[in-house]
Short mmCIF file of C-alpha atoms in Angstrom, two decimals:
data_model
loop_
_atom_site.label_atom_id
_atom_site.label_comp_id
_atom_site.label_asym_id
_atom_site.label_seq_id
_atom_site.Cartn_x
_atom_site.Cartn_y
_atom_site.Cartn_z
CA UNK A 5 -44.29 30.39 35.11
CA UNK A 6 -44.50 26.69 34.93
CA UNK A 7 -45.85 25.09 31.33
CA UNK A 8 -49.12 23.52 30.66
CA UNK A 9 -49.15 19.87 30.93
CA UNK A 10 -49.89 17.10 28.66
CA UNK A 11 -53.02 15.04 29.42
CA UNK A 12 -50.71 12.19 30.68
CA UNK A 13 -48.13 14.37 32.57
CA UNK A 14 -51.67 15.62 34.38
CA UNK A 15 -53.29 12.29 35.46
CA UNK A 16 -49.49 11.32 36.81
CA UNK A 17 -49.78 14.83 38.99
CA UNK A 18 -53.11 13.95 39.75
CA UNK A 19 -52.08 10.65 41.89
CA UNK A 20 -50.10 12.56 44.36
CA UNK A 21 -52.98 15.43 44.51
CA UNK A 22 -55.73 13.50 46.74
CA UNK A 23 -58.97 15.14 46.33
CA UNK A 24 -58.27 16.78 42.90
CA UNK A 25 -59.88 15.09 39.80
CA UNK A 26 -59.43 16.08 35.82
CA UNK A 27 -62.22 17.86 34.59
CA UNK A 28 -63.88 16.33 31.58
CA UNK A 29 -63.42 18.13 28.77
CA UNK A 30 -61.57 20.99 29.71
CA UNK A 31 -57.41 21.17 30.47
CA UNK A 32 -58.04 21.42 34.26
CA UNK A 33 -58.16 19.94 37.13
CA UNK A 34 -60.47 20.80 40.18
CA UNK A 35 -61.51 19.81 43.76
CA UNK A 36 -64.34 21.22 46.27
CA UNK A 37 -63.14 22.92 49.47
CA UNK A 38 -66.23 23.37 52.31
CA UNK A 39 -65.59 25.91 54.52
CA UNK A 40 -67.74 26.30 58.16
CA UNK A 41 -68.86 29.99 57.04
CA UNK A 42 -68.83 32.71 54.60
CA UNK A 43 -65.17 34.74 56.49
CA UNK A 44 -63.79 31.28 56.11
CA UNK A 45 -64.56 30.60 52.53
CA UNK A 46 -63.80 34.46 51.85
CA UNK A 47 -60.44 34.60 53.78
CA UNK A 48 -59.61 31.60 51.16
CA UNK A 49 -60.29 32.92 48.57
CA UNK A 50 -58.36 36.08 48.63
CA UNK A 51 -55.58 33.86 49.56
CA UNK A 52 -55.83 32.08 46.28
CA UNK A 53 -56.09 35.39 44.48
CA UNK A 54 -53.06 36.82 45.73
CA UNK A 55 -50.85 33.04 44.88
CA UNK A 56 -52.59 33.19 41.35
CA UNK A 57 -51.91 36.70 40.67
CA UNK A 58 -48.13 36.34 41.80
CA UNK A 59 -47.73 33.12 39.38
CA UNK A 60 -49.52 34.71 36.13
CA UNK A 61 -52.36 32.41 36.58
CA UNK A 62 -56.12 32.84 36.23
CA UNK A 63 -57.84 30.08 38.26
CA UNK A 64 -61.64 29.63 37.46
CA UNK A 65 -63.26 29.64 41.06
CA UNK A 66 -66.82 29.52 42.12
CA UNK A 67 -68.77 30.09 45.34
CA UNK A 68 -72.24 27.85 46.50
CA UNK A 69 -73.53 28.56 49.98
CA UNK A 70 -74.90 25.72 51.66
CA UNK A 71 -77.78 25.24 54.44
#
């Protein structure tokens, strides 16, 4: 599994990442996907679930629909 990185390591990463920004006060980094329906944004997800559980990594995801 790869290390943690420093806060200056991370905003390097970050400028070859478009779309992903640092979040403030936490060591993470984050960026909004929008999806055209629910199988979409569900099929992603489980996608990310099985990458993250096959690299020892717990990422913190969230759902919003949208009207």
């Amino acid at each position: 599994m790869a290390g943690k990185l420093s806060a200056e390591a991370r905003k390097t990463a970050l400028q070859a990442l478009p779309g992903w920004a640092e979040v403030s006060g936490r060591d993470a980094i984050a960026r909004t996907f929008v999806f055209k329906d629910f199988n979409e944004a569900f099929g992603f997800m489980s996608r990310v679930a099985l990458v993250a559980t096959r690299a020892a990594s717990r990422p913190r995801t969230s759902t919003l629909r949208r009207p």
